[in-house]
Coordinates of C-alpha atoms and ligand atoms in Angstrom, one line a residue:
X13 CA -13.6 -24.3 2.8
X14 CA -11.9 -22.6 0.5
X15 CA -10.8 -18.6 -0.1
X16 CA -9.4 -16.6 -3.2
X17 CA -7.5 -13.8 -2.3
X18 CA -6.5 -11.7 -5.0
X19 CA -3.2 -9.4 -4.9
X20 CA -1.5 -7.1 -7.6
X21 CA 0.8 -5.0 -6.1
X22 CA 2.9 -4.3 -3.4
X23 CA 1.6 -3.1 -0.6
X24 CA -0.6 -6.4 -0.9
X25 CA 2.1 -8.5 -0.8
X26 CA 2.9 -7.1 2.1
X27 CA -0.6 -7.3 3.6
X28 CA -0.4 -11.1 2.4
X29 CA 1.9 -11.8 4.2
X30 CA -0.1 -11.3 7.7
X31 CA -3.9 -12.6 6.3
X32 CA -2.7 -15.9 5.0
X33 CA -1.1 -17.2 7.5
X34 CA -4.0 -16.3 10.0
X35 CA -6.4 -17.7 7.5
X36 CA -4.5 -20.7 7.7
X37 CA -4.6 -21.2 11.0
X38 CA -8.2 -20.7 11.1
X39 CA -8.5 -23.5 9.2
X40 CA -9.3 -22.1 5.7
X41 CA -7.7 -23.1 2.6
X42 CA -6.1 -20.2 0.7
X43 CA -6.2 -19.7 -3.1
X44 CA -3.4 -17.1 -3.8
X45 CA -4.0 -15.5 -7.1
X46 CA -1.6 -13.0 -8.4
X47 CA -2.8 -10.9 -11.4
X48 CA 0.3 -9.5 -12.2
X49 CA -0.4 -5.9 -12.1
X50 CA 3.1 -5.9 -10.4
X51 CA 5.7 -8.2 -12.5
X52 CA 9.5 -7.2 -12.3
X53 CA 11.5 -9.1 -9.7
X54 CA 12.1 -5.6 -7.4
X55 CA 8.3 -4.8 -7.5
X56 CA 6.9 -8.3 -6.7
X57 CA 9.3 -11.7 -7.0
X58 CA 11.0 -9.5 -4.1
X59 CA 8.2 -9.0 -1.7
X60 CA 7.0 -13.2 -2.1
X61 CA 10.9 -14.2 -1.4
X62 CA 11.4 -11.4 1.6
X63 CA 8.2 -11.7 3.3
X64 CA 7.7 -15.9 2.9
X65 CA 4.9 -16.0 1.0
X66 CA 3.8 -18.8 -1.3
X67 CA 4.2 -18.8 -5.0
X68 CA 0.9 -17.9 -6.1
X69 CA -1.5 -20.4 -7.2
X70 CA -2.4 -18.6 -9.8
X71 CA -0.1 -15.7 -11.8
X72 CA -2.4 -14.1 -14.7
X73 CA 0.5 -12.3 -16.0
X74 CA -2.0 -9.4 -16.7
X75 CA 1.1 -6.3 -16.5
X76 CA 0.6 -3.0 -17.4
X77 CA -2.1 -1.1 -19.7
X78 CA -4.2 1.9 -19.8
X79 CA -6.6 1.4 -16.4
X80 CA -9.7 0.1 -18.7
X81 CA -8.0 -2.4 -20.1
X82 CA -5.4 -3.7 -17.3
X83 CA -9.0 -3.7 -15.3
X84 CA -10.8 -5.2 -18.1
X85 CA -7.8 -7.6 -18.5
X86 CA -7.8 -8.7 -14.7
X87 CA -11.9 -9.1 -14.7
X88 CA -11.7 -11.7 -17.4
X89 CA -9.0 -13.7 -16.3
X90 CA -9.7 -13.9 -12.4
X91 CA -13.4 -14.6 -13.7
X92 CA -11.9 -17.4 -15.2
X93 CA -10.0 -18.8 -12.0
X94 CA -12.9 -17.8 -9.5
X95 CA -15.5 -19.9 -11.8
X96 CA -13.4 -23.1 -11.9
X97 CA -12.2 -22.4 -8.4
X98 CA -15.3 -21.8 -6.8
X99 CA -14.1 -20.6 -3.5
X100 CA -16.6 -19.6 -0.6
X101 CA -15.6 -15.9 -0.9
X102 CA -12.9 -13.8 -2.5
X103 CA -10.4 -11.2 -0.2
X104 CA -9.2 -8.3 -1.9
X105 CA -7.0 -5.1 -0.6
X106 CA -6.1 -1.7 -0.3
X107 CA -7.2 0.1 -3.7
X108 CA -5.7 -1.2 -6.7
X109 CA -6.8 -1.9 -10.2
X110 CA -6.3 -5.4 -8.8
X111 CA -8.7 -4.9 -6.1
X112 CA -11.6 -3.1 -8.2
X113 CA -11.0 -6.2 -10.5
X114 CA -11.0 -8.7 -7.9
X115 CA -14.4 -7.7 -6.5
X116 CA -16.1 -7.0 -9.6
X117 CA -15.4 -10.5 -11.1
X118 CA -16.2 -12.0 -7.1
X119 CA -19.5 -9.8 -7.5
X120 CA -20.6 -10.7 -10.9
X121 CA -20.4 -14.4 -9.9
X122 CA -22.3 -14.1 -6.5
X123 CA -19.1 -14.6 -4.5
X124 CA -18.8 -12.8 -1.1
X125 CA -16.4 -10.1 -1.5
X126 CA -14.2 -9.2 1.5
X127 CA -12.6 -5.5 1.4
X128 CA -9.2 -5.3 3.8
X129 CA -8.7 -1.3 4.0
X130 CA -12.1 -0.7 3.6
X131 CA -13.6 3.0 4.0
X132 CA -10.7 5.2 3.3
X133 CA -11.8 8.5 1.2
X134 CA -9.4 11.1 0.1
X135 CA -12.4 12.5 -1.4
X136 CA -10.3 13.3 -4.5
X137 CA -12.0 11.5 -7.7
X138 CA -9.3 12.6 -9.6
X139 CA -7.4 9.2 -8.4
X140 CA -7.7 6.3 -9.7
X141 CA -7.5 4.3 -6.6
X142 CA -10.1 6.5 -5.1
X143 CA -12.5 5.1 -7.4
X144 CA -11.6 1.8 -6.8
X145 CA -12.1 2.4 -2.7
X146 CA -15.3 3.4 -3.6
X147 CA -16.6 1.0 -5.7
X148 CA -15.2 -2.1 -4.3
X149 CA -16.4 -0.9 -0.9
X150 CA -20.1 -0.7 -1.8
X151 CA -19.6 -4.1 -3.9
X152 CA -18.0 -5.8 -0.6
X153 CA -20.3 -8.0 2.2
X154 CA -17.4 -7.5 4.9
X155 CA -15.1 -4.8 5.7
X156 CA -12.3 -4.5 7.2
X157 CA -11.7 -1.2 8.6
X158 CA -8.1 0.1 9.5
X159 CA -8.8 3.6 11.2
X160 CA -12.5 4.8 12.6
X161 CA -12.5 7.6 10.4
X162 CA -13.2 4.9 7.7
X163 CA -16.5 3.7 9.5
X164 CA -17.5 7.0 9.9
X165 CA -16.5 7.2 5.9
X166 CA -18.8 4.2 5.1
X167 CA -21.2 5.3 7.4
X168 CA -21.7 8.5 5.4
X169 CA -22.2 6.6 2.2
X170 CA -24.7 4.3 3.8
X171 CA -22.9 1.0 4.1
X172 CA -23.1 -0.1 8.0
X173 CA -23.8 -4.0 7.7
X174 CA -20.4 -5.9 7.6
X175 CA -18.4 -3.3 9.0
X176 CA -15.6 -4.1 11.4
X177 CA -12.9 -2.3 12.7
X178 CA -9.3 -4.3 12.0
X179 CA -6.7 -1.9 12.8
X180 CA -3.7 -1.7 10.2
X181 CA -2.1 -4.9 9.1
X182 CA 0.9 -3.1 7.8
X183 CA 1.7 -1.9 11.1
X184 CA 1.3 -5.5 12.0
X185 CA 3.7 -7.0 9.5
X186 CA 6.0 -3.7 10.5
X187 CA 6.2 -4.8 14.0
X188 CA 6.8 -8.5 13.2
X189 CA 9.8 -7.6 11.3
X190 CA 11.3 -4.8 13.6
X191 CA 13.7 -7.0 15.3
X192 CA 15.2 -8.1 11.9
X193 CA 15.2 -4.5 10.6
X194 CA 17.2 -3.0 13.8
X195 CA 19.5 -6.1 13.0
X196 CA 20.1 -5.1 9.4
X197 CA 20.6 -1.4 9.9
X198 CA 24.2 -1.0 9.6
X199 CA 24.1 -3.4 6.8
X200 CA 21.7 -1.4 4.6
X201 CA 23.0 1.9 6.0
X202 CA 26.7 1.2 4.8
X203 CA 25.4 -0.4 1.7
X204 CA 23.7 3.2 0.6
X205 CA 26.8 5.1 2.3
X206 CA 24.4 6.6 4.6
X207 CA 24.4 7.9 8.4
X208 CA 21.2 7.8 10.7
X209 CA 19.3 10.6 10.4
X210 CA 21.3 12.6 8.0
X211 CA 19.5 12.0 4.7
X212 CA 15.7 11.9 2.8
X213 CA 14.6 8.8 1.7
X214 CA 11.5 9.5 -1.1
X215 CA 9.9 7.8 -3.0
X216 CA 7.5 9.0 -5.9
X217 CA 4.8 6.8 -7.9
X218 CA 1.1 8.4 -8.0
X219 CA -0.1 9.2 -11.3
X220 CA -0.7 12.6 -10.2
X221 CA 2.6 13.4 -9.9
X222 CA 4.6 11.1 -12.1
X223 CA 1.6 12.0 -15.0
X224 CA 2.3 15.8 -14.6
X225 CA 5.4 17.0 -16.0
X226 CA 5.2 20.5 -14.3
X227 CA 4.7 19.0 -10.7
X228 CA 7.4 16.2 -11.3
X229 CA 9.7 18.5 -12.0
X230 CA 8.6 21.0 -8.8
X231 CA 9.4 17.4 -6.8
X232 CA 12.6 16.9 -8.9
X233 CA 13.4 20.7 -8.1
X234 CA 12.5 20.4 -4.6
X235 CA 14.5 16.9 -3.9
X236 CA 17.5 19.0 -6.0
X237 CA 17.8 22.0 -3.5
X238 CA 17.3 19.7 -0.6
X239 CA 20.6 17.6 -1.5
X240 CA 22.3 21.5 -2.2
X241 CA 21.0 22.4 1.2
X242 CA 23.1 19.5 3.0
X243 CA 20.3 16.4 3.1
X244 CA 21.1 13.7 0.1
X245 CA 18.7 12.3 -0.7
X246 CA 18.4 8.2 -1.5
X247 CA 15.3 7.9 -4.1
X248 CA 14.1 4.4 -5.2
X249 CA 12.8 4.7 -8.5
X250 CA 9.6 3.2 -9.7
X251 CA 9.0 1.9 -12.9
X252 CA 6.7 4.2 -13.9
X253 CA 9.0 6.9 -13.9
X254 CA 10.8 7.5 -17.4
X255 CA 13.3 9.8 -16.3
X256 CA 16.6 8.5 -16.3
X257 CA 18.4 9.1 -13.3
X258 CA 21.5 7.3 -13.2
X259 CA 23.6 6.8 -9.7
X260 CA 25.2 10.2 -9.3
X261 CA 23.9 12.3 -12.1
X262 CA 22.7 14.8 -10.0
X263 CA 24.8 15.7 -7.1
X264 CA 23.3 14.3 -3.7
X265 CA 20.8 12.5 -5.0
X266 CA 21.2 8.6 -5.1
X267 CA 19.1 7.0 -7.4
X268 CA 17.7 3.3 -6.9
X269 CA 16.0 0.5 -8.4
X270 CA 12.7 0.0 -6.2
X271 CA 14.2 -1.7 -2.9
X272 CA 12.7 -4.7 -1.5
X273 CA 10.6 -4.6 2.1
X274 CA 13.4 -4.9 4.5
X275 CA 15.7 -2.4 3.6
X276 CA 13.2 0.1 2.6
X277 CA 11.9 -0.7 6.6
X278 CA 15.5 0.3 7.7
X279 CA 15.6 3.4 5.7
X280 CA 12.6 4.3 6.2
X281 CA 13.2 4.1 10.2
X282 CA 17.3 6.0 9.9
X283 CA 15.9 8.9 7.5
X284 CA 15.8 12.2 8.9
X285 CA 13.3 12.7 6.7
X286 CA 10.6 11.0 4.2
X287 CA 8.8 12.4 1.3
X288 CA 6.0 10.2 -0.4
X289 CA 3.1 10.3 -2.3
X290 CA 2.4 6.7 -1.1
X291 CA 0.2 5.7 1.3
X292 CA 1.8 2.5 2.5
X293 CA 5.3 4.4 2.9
X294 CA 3.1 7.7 5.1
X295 CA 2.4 5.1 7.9
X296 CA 5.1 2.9 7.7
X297 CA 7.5 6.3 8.5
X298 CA 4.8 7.1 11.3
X299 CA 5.7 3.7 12.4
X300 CA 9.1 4.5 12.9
X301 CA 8.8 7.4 14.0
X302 CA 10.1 9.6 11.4
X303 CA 8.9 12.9 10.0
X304 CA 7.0 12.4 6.9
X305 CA 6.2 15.2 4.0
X306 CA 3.3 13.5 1.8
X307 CA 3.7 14.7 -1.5
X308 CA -0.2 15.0 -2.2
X309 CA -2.8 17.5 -1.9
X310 CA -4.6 15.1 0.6
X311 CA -4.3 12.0 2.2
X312 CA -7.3 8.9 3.1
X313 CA -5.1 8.5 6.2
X314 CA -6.9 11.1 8.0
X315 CA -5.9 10.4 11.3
X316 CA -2.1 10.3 10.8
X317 CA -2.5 13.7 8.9
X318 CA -5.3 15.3 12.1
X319 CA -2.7 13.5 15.2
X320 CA 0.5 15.4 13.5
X321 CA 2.3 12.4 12.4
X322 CA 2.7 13.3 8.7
X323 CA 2.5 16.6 7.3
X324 CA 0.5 17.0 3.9
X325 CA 2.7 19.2 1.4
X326 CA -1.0 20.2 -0.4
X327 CA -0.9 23.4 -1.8
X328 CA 2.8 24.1 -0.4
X329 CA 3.9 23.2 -3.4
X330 CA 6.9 25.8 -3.6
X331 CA 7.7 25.2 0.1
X332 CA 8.7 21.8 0.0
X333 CA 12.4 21.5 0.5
X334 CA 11.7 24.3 3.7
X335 CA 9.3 22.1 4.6
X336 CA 11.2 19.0 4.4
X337 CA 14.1 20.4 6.4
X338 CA 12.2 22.0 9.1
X339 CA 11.0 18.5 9.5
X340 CA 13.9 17.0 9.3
X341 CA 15.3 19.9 11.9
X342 CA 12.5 19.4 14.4
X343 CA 12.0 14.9 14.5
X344 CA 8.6 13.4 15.0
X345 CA 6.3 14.5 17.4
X346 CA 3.2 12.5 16.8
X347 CA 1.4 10.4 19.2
X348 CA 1.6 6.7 19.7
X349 CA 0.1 4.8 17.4
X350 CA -2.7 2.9 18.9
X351 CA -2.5 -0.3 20.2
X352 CA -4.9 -2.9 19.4
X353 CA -6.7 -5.0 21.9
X354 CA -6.7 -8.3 18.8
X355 CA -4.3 -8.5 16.0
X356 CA -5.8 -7.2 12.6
X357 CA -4.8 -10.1 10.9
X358 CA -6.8 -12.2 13.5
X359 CA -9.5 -10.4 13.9
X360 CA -9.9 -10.7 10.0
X361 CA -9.4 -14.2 9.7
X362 CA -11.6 -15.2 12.2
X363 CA -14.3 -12.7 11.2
X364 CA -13.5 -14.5 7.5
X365 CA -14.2 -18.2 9.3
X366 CA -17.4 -16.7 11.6
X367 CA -19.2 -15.7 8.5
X368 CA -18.6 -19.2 6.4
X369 CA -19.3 -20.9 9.3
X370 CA -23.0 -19.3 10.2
X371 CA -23.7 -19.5 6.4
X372 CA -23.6 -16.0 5.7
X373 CA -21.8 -16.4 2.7
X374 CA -24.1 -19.3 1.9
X375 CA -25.4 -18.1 -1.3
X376 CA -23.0 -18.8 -3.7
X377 CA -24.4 -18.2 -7.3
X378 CA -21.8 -19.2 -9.4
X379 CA -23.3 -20.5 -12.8
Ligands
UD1_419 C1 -0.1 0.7 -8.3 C2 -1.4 1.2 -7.8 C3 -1.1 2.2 -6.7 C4 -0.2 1.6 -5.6 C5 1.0 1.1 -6.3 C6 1.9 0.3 -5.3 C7 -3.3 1.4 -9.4 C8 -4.1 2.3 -10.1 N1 -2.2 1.9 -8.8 O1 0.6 1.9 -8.9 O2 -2.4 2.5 -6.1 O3 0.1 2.6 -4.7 O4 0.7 0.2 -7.3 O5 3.2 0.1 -5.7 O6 -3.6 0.2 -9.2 N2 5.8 -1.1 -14.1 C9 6.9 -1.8 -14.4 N3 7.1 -3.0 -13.8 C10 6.2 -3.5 -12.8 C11 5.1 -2.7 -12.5 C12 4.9 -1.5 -13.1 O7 7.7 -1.5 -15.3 O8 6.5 -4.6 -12.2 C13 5.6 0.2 -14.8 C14 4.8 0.1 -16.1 O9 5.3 1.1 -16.9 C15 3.4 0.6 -15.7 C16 3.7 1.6 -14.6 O10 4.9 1.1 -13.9 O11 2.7 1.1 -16.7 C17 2.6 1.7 -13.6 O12 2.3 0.5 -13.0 P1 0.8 0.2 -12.3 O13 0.8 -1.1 -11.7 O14 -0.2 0.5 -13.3 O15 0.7 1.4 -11.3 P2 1.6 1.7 -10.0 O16 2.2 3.1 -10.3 O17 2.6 0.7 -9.7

């Protein structure tokens, strides 16, 4: 029995890497479709080689476009794969173009779609992965949830069949790889220059900042006076981001191509401080345990925001670097996380392998 999982970007390489191999040893045969969404070596060739995953069967090359037709680009080609393929049901994650394009074609051809991350709501339609939670959400026969504020989330929307509550794979791959990250952390550290806890690590990427020139430059202000106030700052760059900033062009800020998992694990865990508009980086730094200023107005990771494990910069906008170093002044002070009774990556593979094997993904429509 065979399943397509489809993955784009980053944070589903990462998520990758725990599903497959529990889907594997439950006995189900993965197809591994890349659509390309991510291409340069640091954003994806990086994450396959650091995290042992498989090359892709598949690699659609699609790259980058204007959402409708990246999306539109996706649908057609992993139509394509999905109809000579023919697997029993199709995994998507998280809330990518790749994901909204992975369950529309699964959708439009009858395949089961399974949603890993399912039910997270920022409740900001102004994102675009906001609309891809939605709709791939009420397009999906199972899904996974990470937090219970996400039941609750597709609860309120009406979707209650298929639900099930995973936990968070990424703090599953996180603690997988803790042992190798405490081994490389004077490595990386002394690579970068760096002593623990005496620096910000950031990282910036969401359209809503990169796509707004006054708010980028409040963050490039902000990230500015936090160096002058005595915290450089080490800033992996994304792609996205057309500014220039070359090593050293603005005093105590180091500038980075995008860093591969395992060091950005080890920084993430030696920072005095993170600031991030992503969502895998808010709960990876509540992992380790170090404060974290998200640099959005709000967050779908409800609970970390609600339990005080990351602070939401919101409407602060002009308090930021005070914000950052009272953080940074003041360490974490957030709960445990929870521990889960079944790994999430288990609990979804065999969910995955229940549901082929009582035939409820038995109706397969594909022309
Ligand atoms: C995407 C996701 C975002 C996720 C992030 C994870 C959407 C809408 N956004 O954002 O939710 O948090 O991935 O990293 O799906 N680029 C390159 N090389 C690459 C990839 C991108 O140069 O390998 C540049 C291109 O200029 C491209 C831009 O980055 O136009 C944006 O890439 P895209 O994949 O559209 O969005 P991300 O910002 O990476």
């Amino acid at each position: 029995m065979s399943i397509a999982t489809i993955v784009g970007a980053r944070p589903q390489f990462v998520k990758a890497a725990a599903v497959s191999p529990a889907l594997a040893a439950e006995g189900l045969t993965e197809i591994l479709i890349h659509t390309g969404q991510h291409w340069d070596w640091e954003m994806s060739a990086a994450f396959f080689e650091g995290l042992g995953l498989p090359e892709p069967r598949y690699n659609l090359r699609v790259g980058s476009a204007p959402h409708g037709a990246q999306t539109g680009r996706m649908l057609e080609a992993i139509e394509r794969v999905l109809m000579e393929e023919r697997p029993a049901a199709v995994i998507v994650y998280g809330d990518t173009n790749s994901t909204l394009a992975g369950a529309l074609a699964a959708s439009k051809l009858g395949l089961p779609v399974v949603h890993v991350e399912a039910g997270l709501r920022s409740f900001d339609r102004r994102m675009p992965e906001e609309i891809n939670r939605v709709v791939t959400d009420h397009l999906s026969q199972i899904l996974f949830a990470p937090t219970e504020t996400a039941i609750k989330n597709l609860l309120a929307e009406g979707i209650a069949q298929g639900v099930v509550f995973s936990g968070d794979v990424m703090f599953e791959v996180l603690e997988a790889y803790l042992p190798t990250v405490e081994a490389k952390k004077a490595e990386v550290l002394a690579r970068f220059g760096l002593r623990q806890k005496s620096y910000a690590f950031t990282t910036v990427h969401r359209a809503e900042n990169t796509d707004d020139p006054p708010r980028l430059q409040d963050i490039l202000h902000d990230l500015c006076q936090l160096a002058a106030e005595g915290l450089p700052v080490l800033w992996p760059v994304h792609p996205r981001l057309k500014i220039s900033l070359a090593q050293d062009s603005i005093p105590g800020i180091q500038a980075t191509p995008p860093l591969p998992y395992l060091p950005t694990q080890v920084l993430l865990r030696e920072a005095a401080v993170v600031l991030t508009d992503s969502g895998g980086l808010q709960r990876e730094a509540a992992f380790h345990g170090t404060p974290c200023l998200v640099l959005r107005d709000r967050t779908e990771w409800k609970e970390l925001e609600q339990e005080g494990r990351v602070v939401v910069a919101g409407k602060n906008r002009g308090q930021v670097t005070h914000l950052a170093l009272g953080l940074a002044k003041a360490g974490f002070h957030g709960p445990p996380l929870p521990k889960y009774t079944e790994r999430p990556s288990l609990c979804i593979a065999r969910a995955v392998q229940e549901s082929l094997a009582n035939g409820r993904f038995s109706e397969k429509t594909i022309p």
